[in-house]
Amino acid sequence: MAPPEVVSTVPLPVVAASKEIPILFSAPMARATLREVDPKSQTRRVVKITHRTPGLAACLEPTVGTPRPRVAAELCPYGRPGDRMWSRETFFAWGRWETRFSEKKKRDEWHFVDLTLDSGREYLYAADDDMGLALPSRSGGVVQYWKRPAIFMPRIASRILLEVTGVRVERLQDISRDDAQAEGAPPSHPSIDVVSRQFGYADFSRSWYAQRWEQINGAGSWAANPWVWVIGFRRIRP
């Protein structure tokens, strides 16, 4: 007689499901991510410490002891390794504007009706071709391509899908030369590194990145040297 089958009662580890999180990309950063040679593979975002993030405050602005950036990395709003980020970038959608009454605000508001996919068209992207169009004034009923800010990009219009490969927290100015290049900066060279050092930067790659940071975040934002999320990623699509 065969022995009874032994069934293991050891519980299997619970694996958290990966998440998909939107992230804003400027046109230059979208182009750097999409290039075939040495694509962008890191992004830095300011850590926002408010009364709503007591855990971050305790880690990075402790009243006693030293900051604990490794612990803070566990609280990253852009996900953990294995999660995915879909980029939001300035784009063009085919559709029209119409007004709708807002019960909350008790007045008419402009609302964009996206007809891109229903009309058999494709979304277009400002990083590829700005089409010579500024953000247009709304015109009710006119059906055409309209330039739309990145913040309003729906998930279905996103063309860049990334997988998070690493997350850490550090001061902005702690960026290394290799990390600056992973952010999309050009390679350094001894001849131009000398000039960069005259302006207070360790090398050209970090000088380039610092200037790009200020273009996006405003004058003085590099000198402020905030805590930043450092998110490493690899491109899944396209």
mmCIF file of C-alpha atoms in Angstrom:
data_model
loop_
_atom_site.group_PDB
_atom_site.id
_atom_site.type_symbol
_atom_site.label_atom_id
_atom_site.label_comp_id
_atom_site.label_asym_id
_atom_site.label_seq_id
_atom_site.Cartn_x
_atom_site.Cartn_y
_atom_site.Cartn_z
ATOM 1 C CA MET A 1 0.000 0.000 0.000
ATOM 2 C CA ALA A 2 1.440 3.368 -1.011
ATOM 3 C CA PRO A 3 2.204 5.816 1.794
ATOM 4 C CA PRO A 4 -0.161 8.740 2.089
ATOM 5 C CA GLU A 5 0.802 11.822 0.148
ATOM 6 C CA VAL A 6 2.559 14.413 2.274
ATOM 7 C CA VAL A 7 1.221 17.910 1.764
ATOM 8 C CA SER A 8 3.491 20.763 2.774
ATOM 9 C CA THR A 9 1.987 23.240 5.190
ATOM 10 C CA VAL A 10 4.830 25.760 4.913
ATOM 11 C CA PRO A 11 3.250 29.067 3.767
ATOM 12 C CA LEU A 12 4.568 30.555 0.568
ATOM 13 C CA PRO A 13 5.981 34.078 0.733
ATOM 14 C CA VAL A 14 3.569 36.780 -0.299
ATOM 15 C CA VAL A 15 4.836 38.610 -3.376
ATOM 16 C CA ALA A 16 3.477 42.118 -3.730
ATOM 17 C CA ALA A 17 1.976 42.854 -7.116
ATOM 18 C CA SER A 18 3.920 45.377 -9.161
ATOM 19 C CA LYS A 19 2.399 48.815 -9.619
ATOM 20 C CA GLU A 20 2.214 51.212 -12.549
ATOM 21 C CA ILE A 21 2.896 54.823 -11.646
ATOM 22 C CA PRO A 22 2.767 57.920 -13.893
ATOM 23 C CA ILE A 23 5.823 60.187 -14.079
ATOM 24 C CA LEU A 24 6.279 63.503 -15.900
ATOM 25 C CA PHE A 25 9.026 63.763 -18.520
ATOM 26 C CA SER A 26 10.095 66.933 -20.319
ATOM 27 C CA ALA A 27 10.660 66.740 -24.085
ATOM 28 C CA PRO A 28 14.492 66.589 -23.802
ATOM 29 C CA MET A 29 14.252 63.831 -21.203
ATOM 30 C CA ALA A 30 11.799 61.851 -23.342
ATOM 31 C CA ARG A 31 14.190 62.087 -26.288
ATOM 32 C CA ALA A 32 17.110 60.964 -24.095
ATOM 33 C CA THR A 33 15.100 57.966 -22.872
ATOM 34 C CA LEU A 34 14.128 56.951 -26.408
ATOM 35 C CA ARG A 35 17.558 57.129 -28.031
ATOM 36 C CA GLU A 36 19.092 53.806 -29.036
ATOM 37 C CA VAL A 37 22.669 54.562 -27.951
ATOM 38 C CA ASP A 38 23.278 55.242 -24.237
ATOM 39 C CA PRO A 39 19.632 55.953 -23.370
ATOM 40 C CA LYS A 40 18.691 57.776 -20.198
ATOM 41 C CA SER A 41 18.400 55.259 -17.357
ATOM 42 C CA GLN A 42 18.007 57.425 -14.236
ATOM 43 C CA THR A 43 15.815 60.274 -13.080
ATOM 44 C CA ARG A 44 15.958 62.485 -10.003
ATOM 45 C CA ARG A 45 12.935 64.023 -8.332
ATOM 46 C CA VAL A 46 12.824 66.324 -5.310
ATOM 47 C CA VAL A 47 11.770 64.642 -2.071
ATOM 48 C CA LYS A 48 8.797 66.652 -0.823
ATOM 49 C CA ILE A 49 8.699 66.694 2.970
ATOM 50 C CA THR A 50 5.419 68.030 4.371
ATOM 51 C CA HIS A 51 3.170 67.528 7.373
ATOM 52 C CA ARG A 52 1.579 64.708 5.371
ATOM 53 C CA THR A 53 4.869 62.773 5.158
ATOM 54 C CA PRO A 54 5.949 62.321 8.786
ATOM 55 C CA GLY A 55 7.932 59.204 7.898
ATOM 56 C CA LEU A 56 10.128 61.133 5.474
ATOM 57 C CA ALA A 57 10.588 63.950 7.964
ATOM 58 C CA ALA A 58 11.682 61.473 10.629
ATOM 59 C CA CYS A 59 14.220 59.899 8.239
ATOM 60 C CA LEU A 60 15.651 62.990 6.553
ATOM 61 C CA GLU A 61 15.046 65.815 9.038
ATOM 62 C CA PRO A 62 15.361 64.071 12.416
ATOM 63 C CA THR A 63 15.341 66.166 15.548
ATOM 64 C CA VAL A 64 17.802 63.697 17.069
ATOM 65 C CA GLY A 65 20.494 61.695 15.298
ATOM 66 C CA THR A 66 21.562 61.689 11.683
ATOM 67 C CA PRO A 67 19.472 61.375 8.493
ATOM 68 C CA ARG A 68 18.643 57.860 7.319
ATOM 69 C CA PRO A 69 18.279 58.067 3.531
ATOM 70 C CA ARG A 70 18.376 54.267 3.117
ATOM 71 C CA VAL A 71 15.249 53.930 5.229
ATOM 72 C CA ALA A 72 13.602 56.855 3.417
ATOM 73 C CA ALA A 73 14.063 55.057 0.078
ATOM 74 C CA GLU A 74 11.394 52.560 1.178
ATOM 75 C CA LEU A 75 8.852 55.411 1.023
ATOM 76 C CA CYS A 76 9.502 56.395 -2.592
ATOM 77 C CA PRO A 77 6.243 57.444 -4.327
ATOM 78 C CA TYR A 78 7.649 56.349 -7.688
ATOM 79 C CA GLY A 79 7.699 52.699 -6.722
ATOM 80 C CA ARG A 80 10.204 49.995 -5.877
ATOM 81 C CA PRO A 81 12.320 47.701 -8.053
ATOM 82 C CA GLY A 82 9.990 45.714 -10.284
ATOM 83 C CA ASP A 83 7.308 48.397 -10.401
ATOM 84 C CA ARG A 84 6.647 50.224 -13.653
ATOM 85 C CA MET A 85 6.465 53.894 -14.548
ATOM 86 C CA TRP A 86 4.597 55.243 -17.568
ATOM 87 C CA SER A 87 5.718 58.611 -18.810
ATOM 88 C CA ARG A 88 3.532 61.643 -19.244
ATOM 89 C CA GLU A 89 4.885 64.093 -21.823
ATOM 90 C CA THR A 90 3.467 67.000 -23.803
ATOM 91 C CA PHE A 91 1.398 65.526 -26.625
ATOM 92 C CA PHE A 92 -1.170 66.214 -29.333
ATOM 93 C CA ALA A 93 -4.635 64.690 -29.264
ATOM 94 C CA TRP A 94 -7.323 64.841 -31.934
ATOM 95 C CA GLY A 95 -10.573 66.178 -30.557
ATOM 96 C CA ARG A 96 -12.619 69.230 -29.638
ATOM 97 C CA TRP A 97 -13.460 71.489 -26.698
ATOM 98 C CA GLU A 98 -16.874 71.861 -25.193
ATOM 99 C CA THR A 99 -18.297 73.429 -22.055
ATOM 100 C CA ARG A 100 -19.909 71.403 -19.301
ATOM 101 C CA PHE A 101 -21.638 72.613 -16.187
ATOM 102 C CA SER A 102 -19.767 71.833 -12.955
ATOM 103 C CA GLU A 103 -22.082 71.056 -10.064
ATOM 104 C CA LYS A 104 -19.201 71.561 -7.661
ATOM 105 C CA LYS A 105 -18.218 75.004 -8.953
ATOM 106 C CA LYS A 106 -21.700 75.988 -10.155
ATOM 107 C CA ARG A 107 -20.425 77.253 -13.476
ATOM 108 C CA ASP A 108 -19.499 76.098 -16.971
ATOM 109 C CA GLU A 109 -16.013 74.691 -17.489
ATOM 110 C CA TRP A 110 -14.088 73.802 -20.614
ATOM 111 C CA HIS A 111 -13.719 70.070 -21.180
ATOM 112 C CA PHE A 112 -11.583 68.401 -23.850
ATOM 113 C CA VAL A 113 -13.222 65.559 -25.769
ATOM 114 C CA ASP A 114 -10.496 63.178 -26.931
ATOM 115 C CA LEU A 115 -11.438 61.591 -30.270
ATOM 116 C CA THR A 116 -7.971 60.377 -31.258
ATOM 117 C CA LEU A 117 -8.545 56.626 -31.180
ATOM 118 C CA ASP A 118 -12.226 56.769 -32.133
ATOM 119 C CA SER A 119 -11.252 58.580 -35.341
ATOM 120 C CA GLY A 120 -8.541 56.082 -36.202
ATOM 121 C CA ARG A 121 -5.716 58.556 -35.548
ATOM 122 C CA GLU A 122 -2.622 58.331 -33.384
ATOM 123 C CA TYR A 123 -1.349 60.488 -30.559
ATOM 124 C CA LEU A 124 1.583 62.709 -31.499
ATOM 125 C CA TYR A 125 4.365 63.946 -29.232
ATOM 126 C CA ALA A 126 6.017 67.343 -28.857
ATOM 127 C CA ALA A 127 9.375 65.686 -28.216
ATOM 128 C CA ASP A 128 9.272 64.397 -31.817
ATOM 129 C CA ASP A 129 7.769 67.429 -33.544
ATOM 130 C CA ASP A 130 6.257 70.465 -31.878
ATOM 131 C CA MET A 131 4.206 71.064 -35.057
ATOM 132 C CA GLY A 132 4.773 74.797 -34.665
ATOM 133 C CA LEU A 133 1.787 75.058 -32.346
ATOM 134 C CA ALA A 134 1.526 76.859 -29.039
ATOM 135 C CA LEU A 135 -0.980 75.773 -26.432
ATOM 136 C CA PRO A 136 -4.058 77.039 -28.281
ATOM 137 C CA SER A 137 -6.973 78.987 -26.914
ATOM 138 C CA ARG A 138 -10.024 76.802 -26.609
ATOM 139 C CA SER A 139 -12.493 76.952 -29.448
ATOM 140 C CA GLY A 140 -15.755 75.108 -29.029
ATOM 141 C CA GLY A 141 -16.599 72.561 -31.693
ATOM 142 C CA VAL A 142 -13.395 72.770 -33.764
ATOM 143 C CA VAL A 143 -12.080 69.234 -34.337
ATOM 144 C CA GLN A 144 -8.326 69.113 -34.893
ATOM 145 C CA TYR A 145 -5.062 68.177 -33.205
ATOM 146 C CA TRP A 146 -4.731 70.107 -29.954
ATOM 147 C CA LYS A 147 -1.550 70.455 -27.928
ATOM 148 C CA ARG A 148 -2.086 69.036 -24.443
ATOM 149 C CA PRO A 149 0.095 69.466 -21.324
ATOM 150 C CA ALA A 150 1.848 66.361 -20.028
ATOM 151 C CA ILE A 151 -0.167 66.349 -16.800
ATOM 152 C CA PHE A 152 -3.338 65.589 -18.805
ATOM 153 C CA MET A 153 -1.913 62.622 -20.734
ATOM 154 C CA PRO A 154 -4.125 59.537 -20.269
ATOM 155 C CA ARG A 155 -2.505 56.159 -19.750
ATOM 156 C CA ILE A 156 -3.532 54.964 -23.197
ATOM 157 C CA ALA A 157 -1.598 57.805 -24.863
ATOM 158 C CA SER A 158 1.691 57.014 -23.114
ATOM 159 C CA ARG A 159 4.336 55.508 -25.368
ATOM 160 C CA ILE A 160 7.182 55.066 -22.846
ATOM 161 C CA LEU A 161 6.957 52.285 -20.264
ATOM 162 C CA LEU A 162 9.814 51.834 -17.793
ATOM 163 C CA GLU A 163 10.689 49.240 -15.165
ATOM 164 C CA VAL A 164 12.162 50.512 -11.907
ATOM 165 C CA THR A 165 15.537 48.859 -11.268
ATOM 166 C CA GLY A 166 16.641 50.734 -8.155
ATOM 167 C CA VAL A 167 15.674 53.502 -5.733
ATOM 168 C CA ARG A 168 17.758 55.512 -3.300
ATOM 169 C CA VAL A 169 17.795 58.926 -1.623
ATOM 170 C CA GLU A 170 20.715 61.341 -1.720
ATOM 171 C CA ARG A 171 21.551 65.022 -1.930
ATOM 172 C CA LEU A 172 21.223 66.463 -5.429
ATOM 173 C CA GLN A 173 24.860 67.560 -5.653
ATOM 174 C CA ASP A 174 26.098 64.081 -4.682
ATOM 175 C CA ILE A 175 25.484 62.957 -8.264
ATOM 176 C CA SER A 176 28.512 61.236 -9.815
ATOM 177 C CA ARG A 177 29.793 61.745 -13.341
ATOM 178 C CA ASP A 178 28.512 58.310 -14.392
ATOM 179 C CA ASP A 179 25.091 59.056 -12.893
ATOM 180 C CA ALA A 180 24.945 62.414 -14.699
ATOM 181 C CA GLN A 181 25.512 60.525 -17.940
ATOM 182 C CA ALA A 182 22.826 58.011 -16.953
ATOM 183 C CA GLU A 183 20.563 61.065 -16.594
ATOM 184 C CA GLY A 184 21.235 61.934 -20.234
ATOM 185 C CA ALA A 185 24.274 64.202 -19.940
ATOM 186 C CA PRO A 186 26.991 64.048 -22.629
ATOM 187 C CA PRO A 187 30.325 62.394 -21.788
ATOM 188 C CA SER A 188 33.019 64.481 -20.131
ATOM 189 C CA HIS A 189 36.358 65.356 -21.712
ATOM 190 C CA PRO A 190 39.489 66.739 -20.009
ATOM 191 C CA SER A 191 39.539 69.869 -22.163
ATOM 192 C CA ILE A 192 36.005 70.932 -21.258
ATOM 193 C CA ASP A 193 36.205 69.582 -17.706
ATOM 194 C CA VAL A 194 38.753 72.324 -17.016
ATOM 195 C CA VAL A 195 36.238 74.995 -18.034
ATOM 196 C CA SER A 196 33.501 73.344 -15.971
ATOM 197 C CA ARG A 197 35.694 73.394 -12.862
ATOM 198 C CA GLN A 198 36.217 77.129 -13.309
ATOM 199 C CA PHE A 199 32.459 77.480 -12.798
ATOM 200 C CA GLY A 200 32.398 75.238 -9.739
ATOM 201 C CA TYR A 201 31.498 71.879 -11.305
ATOM 202 C CA ALA A 202 33.591 68.716 -11.078
ATOM 203 C CA ASP A 203 33.306 67.920 -14.786
ATOM 204 C CA PHE A 204 31.305 68.735 -17.905
ATOM 205 C CA SER A 205 28.714 65.989 -17.429
ATOM 206 C CA ARG A 206 27.739 67.306 -14.002
ATOM 207 C CA SER A 207 27.858 70.902 -15.250
ATOM 208 C CA TRP A 208 25.444 69.975 -18.050
ATOM 209 C CA TYR A 209 23.115 68.203 -15.650
ATOM 210 C CA ALA A 210 23.149 71.081 -13.145
ATOM 211 C CA GLN A 211 22.165 73.537 -15.874
ATOM 212 C CA ARG A 212 19.421 71.213 -17.113
ATOM 213 C CA TRP A 213 18.141 70.874 -13.521
ATOM 214 C CA GLU A 214 17.897 74.650 -13.173
ATOM 215 C CA GLN A 215 16.101 74.986 -16.508
ATOM 216 C CA ILE A 216 13.412 72.629 -15.235
ATOM 217 C CA ASN A 217 13.278 73.564 -11.534
ATOM 218 C CA GLY A 218 14.191 77.244 -11.559
ATOM 219 C CA ALA A 219 17.101 79.486 -10.626
ATOM 220 C CA GLY A 220 18.824 78.518 -7.397
ATOM 221 C CA SER A 221 17.395 74.992 -7.364
ATOM 222 C CA TRP A 222 20.827 73.386 -7.848
ATOM 223 C CA ALA A 223 22.439 75.465 -5.093
ATOM 224 C CA ALA A 224 19.594 74.500 -2.730
ATOM 225 C CA ASN A 225 20.950 70.913 -2.875
ATOM 226 C CA PRO A 226 17.701 69.192 -1.815
ATOM 227 C CA TRP A 227 17.192 65.548 -0.986
ATOM 228 C CA VAL A 228 16.190 63.741 -4.183
ATOM 229 C CA TRP A 229 14.759 60.394 -5.153
ATOM 230 C CA VAL A 230 17.200 58.626 -7.481
ATOM 231 C CA ILE A 231 15.201 56.210 -9.607
ATOM 232 C CA GLY A 232 17.023 53.808 -11.901
ATOM 233 C CA PHE A 233 15.046 52.228 -14.730
ATOM 234 C CA ARG A 234 15.160 50.287 -17.960
ATOM 235 C CA ARG A 235 12.927 50.899 -20.936
ATOM 236 C CA ILE A 236 10.309 48.256 -21.677
ATOM 237 C CA ARG A 237 8.426 50.065 -24.448
ATOM 238 C CA PRO A 238 8.951 51.137 -27.151
#
